[in-house]
């Protein structure tokens, strides 16, 4: 009995220490992310940044900027106030920033070559998306780092597109979301995602006739700004509710609103927000972006702000699992029931989730039970590490904090 008590005491002490360490790490991340916002603001306002807080290490700040895909922009701010003792980390930061600048030049050069090849040789219509457009709004294009080049084509042109890409030295990597995105790679930095749907499932109908609302200029198609902004919000929402999204997403919102906000039709957008039942969420996003980067600077401690500050560019696996847990716990108050339902819903996901993986289910829903089995057979082969992480998370569900 005594040994059992000693074991329980040690276990409780260990849990408390782990919790305290986790909270401390989270506070360090939040503090570093808040100062990263100050660095970004100083670049936008063309001034020197405020002094770095003593509690924020240069190493932590470098990692925060890197995780948020804001290396170049943050470096140009911080180098103005770096101290002699920061020389080592600043050299590393400078090297990384220079790599980002070269990467940007390569991406833009390759992007233009691809667009010319598609439109002139293949007669394929192209709609550039995401970062390619946003680069034009930032003070310098390399400030808007881009992991891959995204653009939309017509589904029937996928084979023709693959022939062109392979002819240009690209290697086909995989299909994402089954048949909605084709991924290509060319060393050292070029990743290209060729979409044949704007979104694989959710809000799909909003973009089904997107080509009809686009205008053609210099061989390329462009969305009207209402559609572009709505797509930007949809993309942000997807990341926020899955694994989380970082500071750069909010910076994109702010810069876009500054550059194109007056051209938006707010009545049209607000009607769309209401239809989706997302008025409060999108309104809070806009207010947060304006308070972080606008004239009346303020970083609060709302749940949304905390999640964004600690998430990094595209969130974390743990945040993804936590979001899933919270969604289930809202529906099932009993902890044991919630834990059981988490396991059940992850083993046999809902229709919309399955359609994201296998879009043909959208037209043939009767095959869903078959694809549940296919998913269960394939997952241990392709995603074993991710499964182990989520199983560990699931085992700890329901335990007292």
Short mmCIF file of C-alpha atoms in Angstrom, two decimals:
data_model
loop_
_atom_site.label_atom_id
_atom_site.label_comp_id
_atom_site.label_asym_id
_atom_site.label_seq_id
_atom_site.Cartn_x
_atom_site.Cartn_y
_atom_site.Cartn_z
CA UNK A 1 0.00 0.00 0.00
CA UNK A 2 2.81 2.39 0.97
CA UNK A 3 4.64 1.68 -2.29
CA UNK A 4 1.44 2.32 -4.19
CA UNK A 5 1.03 5.71 -2.46
CA UNK A 6 4.65 6.63 -3.18
CA UNK A 7 4.13 5.73 -6.84
CA UNK A 8 0.99 7.88 -7.01
CA UNK A 9 2.78 10.82 -5.37
CA UNK A 10 5.68 10.56 -7.82
CA UNK A 11 3.26 10.29 -10.73
CA UNK A 12 1.29 13.35 -9.58
CA UNK A 13 4.49 15.33 -9.02
CA UNK A 14 5.72 14.38 -12.49
CA UNK A 15 2.38 15.40 -14.03
CA UNK A 16 2.49 18.79 -12.26
CA UNK A 17 6.07 19.42 -13.38
CA UNK A 18 5.19 18.46 -16.96
CA UNK A 19 2.19 20.79 -16.90
CA UNK A 20 4.26 23.68 -15.51
CA UNK A 21 6.95 23.11 -18.13
CA UNK A 22 4.33 23.06 -20.88
CA UNK A 23 2.78 26.32 -19.63
CA UNK A 24 6.19 27.96 -19.42
CA UNK A 25 7.03 26.93 -22.99
CA UNK A 26 3.69 28.25 -24.18
CA UNK A 27 4.29 31.63 -22.50
CA UNK A 28 7.74 31.82 -24.11
CA UNK A 29 6.19 31.13 -27.51
CA UNK A 30 3.52 33.78 -26.99
CA UNK A 31 6.05 36.41 -25.89
CA UNK A 32 8.30 35.69 -28.88
CA UNK A 33 5.32 35.80 -31.28
CA UNK A 34 4.19 39.14 -29.82
CA UNK A 35 7.61 40.62 -30.44
CA UNK A 36 7.61 39.13 -33.94
CA UNK A 37 4.46 41.19 -34.57
CA UNK A 38 6.35 44.30 -33.45
CA UNK A 39 9.17 43.50 -35.90
CA UNK A 40 6.68 43.11 -38.75
CA UNK A 41 4.90 46.34 -37.80
CA UNK A 42 8.21 48.23 -37.84
CA UNK A 43 8.87 47.10 -41.44
CA UNK A 44 5.36 48.10 -42.54
CA UNK A 45 5.75 51.49 -40.82
CA UNK A 46 9.35 51.96 -42.05
CA UNK A 47 10.83 52.56 -38.59
CA UNK A 48 13.18 50.93 -36.10
CA UNK A 49 11.56 48.24 -33.96
CA UNK A 50 11.15 48.62 -30.22
CA UNK A 51 13.88 46.95 -28.10
CA UNK A 52 13.65 43.20 -27.72
CA UNK A 53 12.20 42.02 -24.38
CA UNK A 54 14.89 40.48 -22.16
CA UNK A 55 12.83 37.33 -21.65
CA UNK A 56 12.83 36.61 -25.40
CA UNK A 57 16.03 34.89 -26.57
CA UNK A 58 17.36 35.49 -30.06
CA UNK A 59 17.22 31.75 -30.68
CA UNK A 60 13.55 31.59 -29.71
CA UNK A 61 12.82 34.62 -31.89
CA UNK A 62 14.62 33.08 -34.87
CA UNK A 63 12.64 29.84 -34.51
CA UNK A 64 9.38 31.79 -34.16
CA UNK A 65 10.05 33.78 -37.34
CA UNK A 66 11.05 30.60 -39.17
CA UNK A 67 7.98 28.68 -37.98
CA UNK A 68 5.75 31.53 -39.15
CA UNK A 69 7.43 31.87 -42.58
CA UNK A 70 8.49 35.43 -41.79
CA UNK A 71 12.28 35.04 -41.80
CA UNK A 72 13.10 37.72 -44.40
CA UNK A 73 10.77 40.38 -43.07
CA UNK A 74 11.76 39.88 -39.43
CA UNK A 75 15.49 39.87 -40.27
CA UNK A 76 15.31 43.25 -42.03
CA UNK A 77 13.75 44.69 -38.88
CA UNK A 78 15.95 43.03 -36.27
CA UNK A 79 19.29 43.71 -37.92
CA UNK A 80 18.72 47.41 -37.18
CA UNK A 81 18.91 46.83 -33.42
CA UNK A 82 20.99 43.65 -33.07
CA UNK A 83 23.74 43.77 -30.45
CA UNK A 84 27.36 42.56 -30.89
CA UNK A 85 26.62 39.49 -28.73
CA UNK A 86 23.95 38.49 -31.26
CA UNK A 87 26.51 38.07 -34.05
CA UNK A 88 26.33 34.26 -34.33
CA UNK A 89 22.57 33.98 -34.50
CA UNK A 90 22.35 37.01 -36.82
CA UNK A 91 24.81 35.40 -39.25
CA UNK A 92 22.63 32.28 -39.28
CA UNK A 93 19.54 34.44 -39.71
CA UNK A 94 21.16 36.40 -42.55
CA UNK A 95 22.09 33.19 -44.37
CA UNK A 96 18.54 31.86 -44.03
CA UNK A 97 17.11 35.18 -45.17
CA UNK A 98 19.37 35.19 -48.23
CA UNK A 99 18.22 31.67 -49.07
CA UNK A 100 14.60 32.85 -48.86
CA UNK A 101 15.38 35.74 -51.22
CA UNK A 102 17.00 33.39 -53.75
CA UNK A 103 14.08 30.98 -53.37
CA UNK A 104 11.64 33.78 -54.11
CA UNK A 105 13.51 34.73 -57.28
CA UNK A 106 13.55 31.09 -58.44
CA UNK A 107 9.86 30.61 -57.65
CA UNK A 108 8.80 33.72 -59.57
CA UNK A 109 11.02 32.88 -62.56
CA UNK A 110 9.82 29.26 -62.68
CA UNK A 111 6.22 30.32 -62.13
CA UNK A 112 6.31 32.63 -65.14
CA UNK A 113 7.90 29.89 -67.27
CA UNK A 114 5.18 27.43 -66.27
CA UNK A 115 2.43 29.93 -66.98
CA UNK A 116 3.86 30.70 -70.43
CA UNK A 117 4.22 27.01 -71.25
CA UNK A 118 0.65 26.25 -70.18
CA UNK A 119 -1.00 29.19 -71.92
CA UNK A 120 1.10 29.35 -75.10
CA UNK A 121 2.06 25.71 -75.74
CA UNK A 122 -0.77 23.85 -74.05
CA UNK A 123 -3.54 26.42 -74.39
CA UNK A 124 -4.48 25.69 -70.79
CA UNK A 125 -6.25 28.40 -68.83
CA UNK A 126 -4.64 29.17 -65.47
CA UNK A 127 -5.88 30.88 -62.33
CA UNK A 128 -2.99 31.71 -59.91
CA UNK A 129 -3.92 31.41 -56.23
CA UNK A 130 -2.74 32.19 -52.68
CA UNK A 131 0.85 33.41 -52.26
CA UNK A 132 1.50 34.21 -55.91
CA UNK A 133 -1.08 37.00 -55.70
CA UNK A 134 -0.16 38.15 -52.18
CA UNK A 135 3.51 38.66 -53.13
CA UNK A 136 2.43 41.67 -55.16
CA UNK A 137 0.95 43.38 -52.09
CA UNK A 138 3.89 43.03 -49.67
CA UNK A 139 6.57 45.77 -49.46
CA UNK A 140 8.99 43.30 -51.09
CA UNK A 141 7.93 40.05 -52.81
CA UNK A 142 10.44 37.92 -50.85
CA UNK A 143 8.76 39.03 -47.61
CA UNK A 144 5.76 36.87 -48.59
CA UNK A 145 7.43 33.47 -48.37
CA UNK A 146 5.73 30.76 -50.39
CA UNK A 147 6.17 27.03 -49.76
CA UNK A 148 4.66 26.07 -53.09
CA UNK A 149 3.10 27.57 -56.19
CA UNK A 150 -0.66 27.00 -56.37
CA UNK A 151 -2.87 27.49 -59.40
CA UNK A 152 -6.13 26.20 -60.81
CA UNK A 153 -6.66 24.53 -64.20
CA UNK A 154 -9.57 22.70 -65.83
CA UNK A 155 -9.85 19.06 -64.83
CA UNK A 156 -9.74 17.82 -68.41
CA UNK A 157 -6.28 19.40 -68.86
CA UNK A 158 -4.54 17.40 -66.12
CA UNK A 159 -2.87 14.95 -68.53
CA UNK A 160 -1.70 17.77 -70.78
CA UNK A 161 -0.43 19.65 -67.70
CA UNK A 162 1.53 16.60 -66.52
CA UNK A 163 3.24 16.24 -69.90
CA UNK A 164 4.28 19.89 -69.83
CA UNK A 165 5.52 19.75 -66.24
CA UNK A 166 7.57 16.59 -66.82
CA UNK A 167 8.96 18.15 -70.00
CA UNK A 168 10.17 21.10 -67.92
CA UNK A 169 12.08 18.84 -65.53
CA UNK A 170 9.44 18.45 -62.84
CA UNK A 171 8.73 15.14 -61.14
CA UNK A 172 5.17 14.12 -60.35
CA UNK A 173 5.05 13.43 -56.58
CA UNK A 174 1.49 12.55 -55.65
CA UNK A 175 -2.20 13.37 -55.74
CA UNK A 176 -3.53 15.18 -52.69
CA UNK A 177 -7.19 14.87 -51.74
CA UNK A 178 -7.34 11.99 -54.20
CA UNK A 179 -7.92 13.67 -57.56
CA UNK A 180 -8.20 17.39 -56.75
CA UNK A 181 -4.51 18.42 -56.46
CA UNK A 182 -1.48 17.19 -58.41
CA UNK A 183 1.84 17.86 -56.69
CA UNK A 184 5.11 18.33 -58.61
CA UNK A 185 8.68 18.92 -57.46
CA UNK A 186 11.86 20.26 -59.02
CA UNK A 187 15.05 20.52 -57.02
CA UNK A 188 16.07 22.42 -55.03
CA UNK A 189 13.02 24.48 -54.00
CA UNK A 190 10.17 24.23 -56.46
CA UNK A 191 6.96 22.62 -55.29
CA UNK A 192 3.94 23.13 -57.51
CA UNK A 193 0.35 22.24 -56.62
CA UNK A 194 -1.98 22.15 -59.62
CA UNK A 195 -5.62 22.23 -58.51
CA UNK A 196 -8.63 21.21 -60.53
CA UNK A 197 -11.03 22.37 -57.79
CA UNK A 198 -10.68 25.48 -55.64
CA UNK A 199 -11.62 23.45 -52.57
CA UNK A 200 -12.05 19.67 -52.42
CA UNK A 201 -15.33 19.57 -50.50
CA UNK A 202 -16.44 22.22 -48.01
CA UNK A 203 -17.89 25.34 -49.68
CA UNK A 204 -17.24 23.62 -53.00
CA UNK A 205 -20.38 25.00 -54.64
CA UNK A 206 -19.20 28.58 -53.97
CA UNK A 207 -16.38 28.10 -56.50
CA UNK A 208 -17.93 25.73 -59.05
CA UNK A 209 -18.47 28.57 -61.53
CA UNK A 210 -15.36 30.52 -60.58
CA UNK A 211 -14.09 30.73 -64.17
CA UNK A 212 -17.24 32.61 -65.21
CA UNK A 213 -16.48 35.33 -62.64
CA UNK A 214 -12.79 35.65 -63.56
CA UNK A 215 -11.20 38.14 -65.93
CA UNK A 216 -8.37 37.31 -68.31
CA UNK A 217 -5.31 39.54 -68.38
CA UNK A 218 -1.92 38.89 -70.01
CA UNK A 219 -2.88 35.27 -70.63
CA UNK A 220 -3.79 34.51 -67.00
CA UNK A 221 -7.13 34.53 -65.20
CA UNK A 222 -7.78 36.51 -62.03
CA UNK A 223 -10.56 36.30 -59.46
CA UNK A 224 -12.52 39.39 -58.50
CA UNK A 225 -11.37 40.64 -55.10
CA UNK A 226 -14.54 39.48 -53.32
CA UNK A 227 -13.90 35.89 -54.43
CA UNK A 228 -10.20 36.12 -53.67
CA UNK A 229 -10.82 37.45 -50.16
CA UNK A 230 -13.49 34.83 -49.47
CA UNK A 231 -11.15 32.09 -50.64
CA UNK A 232 -8.42 33.51 -48.39
CA UNK A 233 -10.79 33.36 -45.41
CA UNK A 234 -11.89 29.82 -46.33
CA UNK A 235 -8.26 28.71 -46.47
CA UNK A 236 -7.53 30.34 -43.10
CA UNK A 237 -10.64 28.81 -41.54
CA UNK A 238 -9.62 25.33 -42.73
CA UNK A 239 -6.21 25.59 -41.07
CA UNK A 240 -7.53 27.27 -37.90
CA UNK A 241 -10.07 24.52 -37.20
CA UNK A 242 -7.81 21.64 -38.21
CA UNK A 243 -4.29 22.15 -36.84
CA UNK A 244 -4.12 25.90 -36.26
CA UNK A 245 -2.68 28.84 -38.22
CA UNK A 246 0.04 31.36 -37.46
CA UNK A 247 0.83 35.07 -37.52
CA UNK A 248 1.42 35.15 -41.29
CA UNK A 249 -2.23 34.34 -42.00
CA UNK A 250 -3.31 37.41 -40.05
CA UNK A 251 -0.64 39.53 -41.75
CA UNK A 252 -2.00 38.43 -45.15
CA UNK A 253 -5.48 39.56 -44.08
CA UNK A 254 -4.23 42.94 -42.92
CA UNK A 255 -2.10 43.65 -45.99
CA UNK A 256 -4.91 42.58 -48.32
CA UNK A 257 -7.44 44.79 -46.51
CA UNK A 258 -5.00 47.71 -46.69
CA UNK A 259 -4.42 47.24 -50.42
CA UNK A 260 -7.83 46.09 -51.67
CA UNK A 261 -10.27 46.61 -48.79
CA UNK A 262 -11.97 49.61 -50.46
CA UNK A 263 -12.71 47.53 -53.56
CA UNK A 264 -14.54 44.82 -51.60
CA UNK A 265 -18.33 44.67 -51.58
CA UNK A 266 -18.94 44.28 -47.86
CA UNK A 267 -22.66 43.66 -48.26
CA UNK A 268 -21.94 40.67 -50.53
CA UNK A 269 -19.30 39.29 -48.17
CA UNK A 270 -21.41 39.72 -45.05
CA UNK A 271 -24.29 37.92 -46.74
CA UNK A 272 -21.92 35.01 -47.47
CA UNK A 273 -20.73 35.05 -43.83
CA UNK A 274 -24.33 34.80 -42.63
CA UNK A 275 -25.15 31.95 -45.02
CA UNK A 276 -22.27 29.98 -43.57
CA UNK A 277 -23.03 30.97 -39.97
CA UNK A 278 -19.49 32.34 -39.60
CA UNK A 279 -20.16 36.06 -39.06
CA UNK A 280 -18.58 36.14 -35.60
CA UNK A 281 -15.55 34.09 -36.58
CA UNK A 282 -14.66 36.14 -39.67
CA UNK A 283 -15.39 39.41 -37.86
CA UNK A 284 -13.06 38.41 -35.03
CA UNK A 285 -10.34 37.49 -37.52
CA UNK A 286 -10.54 40.88 -39.20
CA UNK A 287 -10.55 42.77 -35.90
CA UNK A 288 -7.55 40.78 -34.66
CA UNK A 289 -5.58 41.45 -37.86
CA UNK A 290 -6.33 45.18 -37.62
CA UNK A 291 -5.41 45.37 -33.93
CA UNK A 292 -2.13 43.51 -34.43
CA UNK A 293 -0.88 45.40 -37.47
CA UNK A 294 -3.04 48.54 -37.67
CA UNK A 295 -2.59 51.99 -36.14
CA UNK A 296 -4.19 51.15 -32.79
CA UNK A 297 -1.78 48.37 -31.83
CA UNK A 298 -3.07 45.80 -29.37
CA UNK A 299 -2.36 42.10 -28.85
CA UNK A 300 -4.91 40.63 -26.47
CA UNK A 301 -5.28 37.26 -24.78
CA UNK A 302 -8.43 35.94 -26.45
CA UNK A 303 -8.51 32.22 -27.19
CA UNK A 304 -8.21 32.93 -30.91
CA UNK A 305 -5.13 35.11 -30.39
CA UNK A 306 -3.41 32.58 -28.13
CA UNK A 307 -3.98 29.78 -30.64
CA UNK A 308 -2.56 31.82 -33.51
CA UNK A 309 0.43 33.05 -31.49
CA UNK A 310 1.58 29.53 -30.58
CA UNK A 311 0.64 27.72 -33.80
CA UNK A 312 3.40 28.53 -36.27
CA UNK A 313 2.64 28.79 -39.98
CA UNK A 314 0.30 25.82 -40.31
CA UNK A 315 -0.33 24.71 -36.74
CA UNK A 316 0.67 21.54 -34.96
CA UNK A 317 -0.55 17.95 -34.73
CA UNK A 318 -1.39 18.40 -31.04
CA UNK A 319 -3.55 21.41 -31.86
CA UNK A 320 -5.31 19.38 -34.51
CA UNK A 321 -6.09 16.64 -31.99
CA UNK A 322 -7.16 19.18 -29.37
CA UNK A 323 -9.55 20.86 -31.82
CA UNK A 324 -11.10 17.49 -32.61
CA UNK A 325 -11.41 16.71 -28.91
CA UNK A 326 -13.10 20.03 -28.11
CA UNK A 327 -15.57 19.58 -30.95
CA UNK A 328 -16.60 16.18 -29.62
CA UNK A 329 -16.70 17.30 -25.98
CA UNK A 330 -19.16 20.05 -26.87
CA UNK A 331 -21.53 17.37 -28.09
CA UNK A 332 -20.83 14.69 -25.48
CA UNK A 333 -20.38 16.09 -21.97
CA UNK A 334 -19.48 12.76 -20.35
CA UNK A 335 -15.69 12.28 -20.60
CA UNK A 336 -15.83 8.52 -21.16
CA UNK A 337 -18.47 8.88 -23.85
CA UNK A 338 -16.46 11.68 -25.49
CA UNK A 339 -13.34 9.52 -25.48
CA UNK A 340 -15.21 6.61 -27.04
CA UNK A 341 -16.77 8.87 -29.69
CA UNK A 342 -13.38 10.38 -30.52
CA UNK A 343 -12.08 6.87 -31.27
CA UNK A 344 -15.20 5.99 -33.26
CA UNK A 345 -15.23 9.17 -35.36
CA UNK A 346 -11.51 8.87 -36.14
CA UNK A 347 -11.92 5.24 -37.14
CA UNK A 348 -15.05 5.92 -39.21
CA UNK A 349 -14.93 9.63 -40.19
CA UNK A 350 -17.95 11.63 -41.29
CA UNK A 351 -18.99 12.05 -44.92
CA UNK A 352 -17.40 15.49 -45.46
CA UNK A 353 -14.03 14.31 -44.10
CA UNK A 354 -14.08 11.24 -46.34
CA UNK A 355 -14.97 13.35 -49.36
CA UNK A 356 -11.85 15.44 -48.74
CA UNK A 357 -9.77 12.26 -49.04
CA UNK A 358 -11.85 10.54 -51.73
CA UNK A 359 -13.76 13.24 -53.67
CA UNK A 360 -15.55 10.68 -55.86
CA UNK A 361 -17.68 9.90 -52.76
CA UNK A 362 -19.34 13.24 -53.38
CA UNK A 363 -21.04 11.61 -56.39
CA UNK A 364 -21.08 7.99 -55.16
CA UNK A 365 -21.75 8.13 -51.38
CA UNK A 366 -22.83 4.48 -51.34
CA UNK A 367 -19.14 3.50 -51.50
CA UNK A 368 -18.37 5.14 -48.15
CA UNK A 369 -18.28 1.85 -46.10
CA UNK A 370 -15.86 0.40 -48.65
CA UNK A 371 -13.56 3.43 -48.42
CA UNK A 372 -13.61 3.25 -44.61
CA UNK A 373 -12.08 -0.21 -44.95
CA UNK A 374 -9.59 0.98 -47.60
CA UNK A 375 -8.53 3.86 -45.32
CA UNK A 376 -8.07 1.54 -42.34
CA UNK A 377 -5.92 -0.83 -44.41
CA UNK A 378 -3.77 1.93 -45.93
CA UNK A 379 -3.26 4.17 -42.88
CA UNK A 380 -0.88 1.87 -40.93
CA UNK A 381 1.34 1.65 -43.99
CA UNK A 382 1.45 5.33 -44.91
CA UNK A 383 0.82 7.19 -41.63
CA UNK A 384 2.10 5.00 -38.78
CA UNK A 385 4.02 7.76 -36.97
CA UNK A 386 1.00 10.06 -37.05
CA UNK A 387 -1.24 7.26 -35.79
CA UNK A 388 1.07 6.61 -32.83
CA UNK A 389 1.03 10.30 -31.87
CA UNK A 390 -2.76 10.52 -32.00
CA UNK A 391 -3.18 7.27 -30.06
CA UNK A 392 -0.97 8.70 -27.27
CA UNK A 393 -3.12 11.85 -27.27
CA UNK A 394 -6.32 9.78 -27.19
CA UNK A 395 -5.10 7.70 -24.22
CA UNK A 396 -4.67 10.92 -22.20
CA UNK A 397 -8.14 12.22 -23.00
CA UNK A 398 -10.34 12.63 -19.97
CA UNK A 399 -7.47 12.77 -17.49
CA UNK A 400 -7.58 15.61 -15.05
CA UNK A 401 -5.40 18.57 -15.91
#
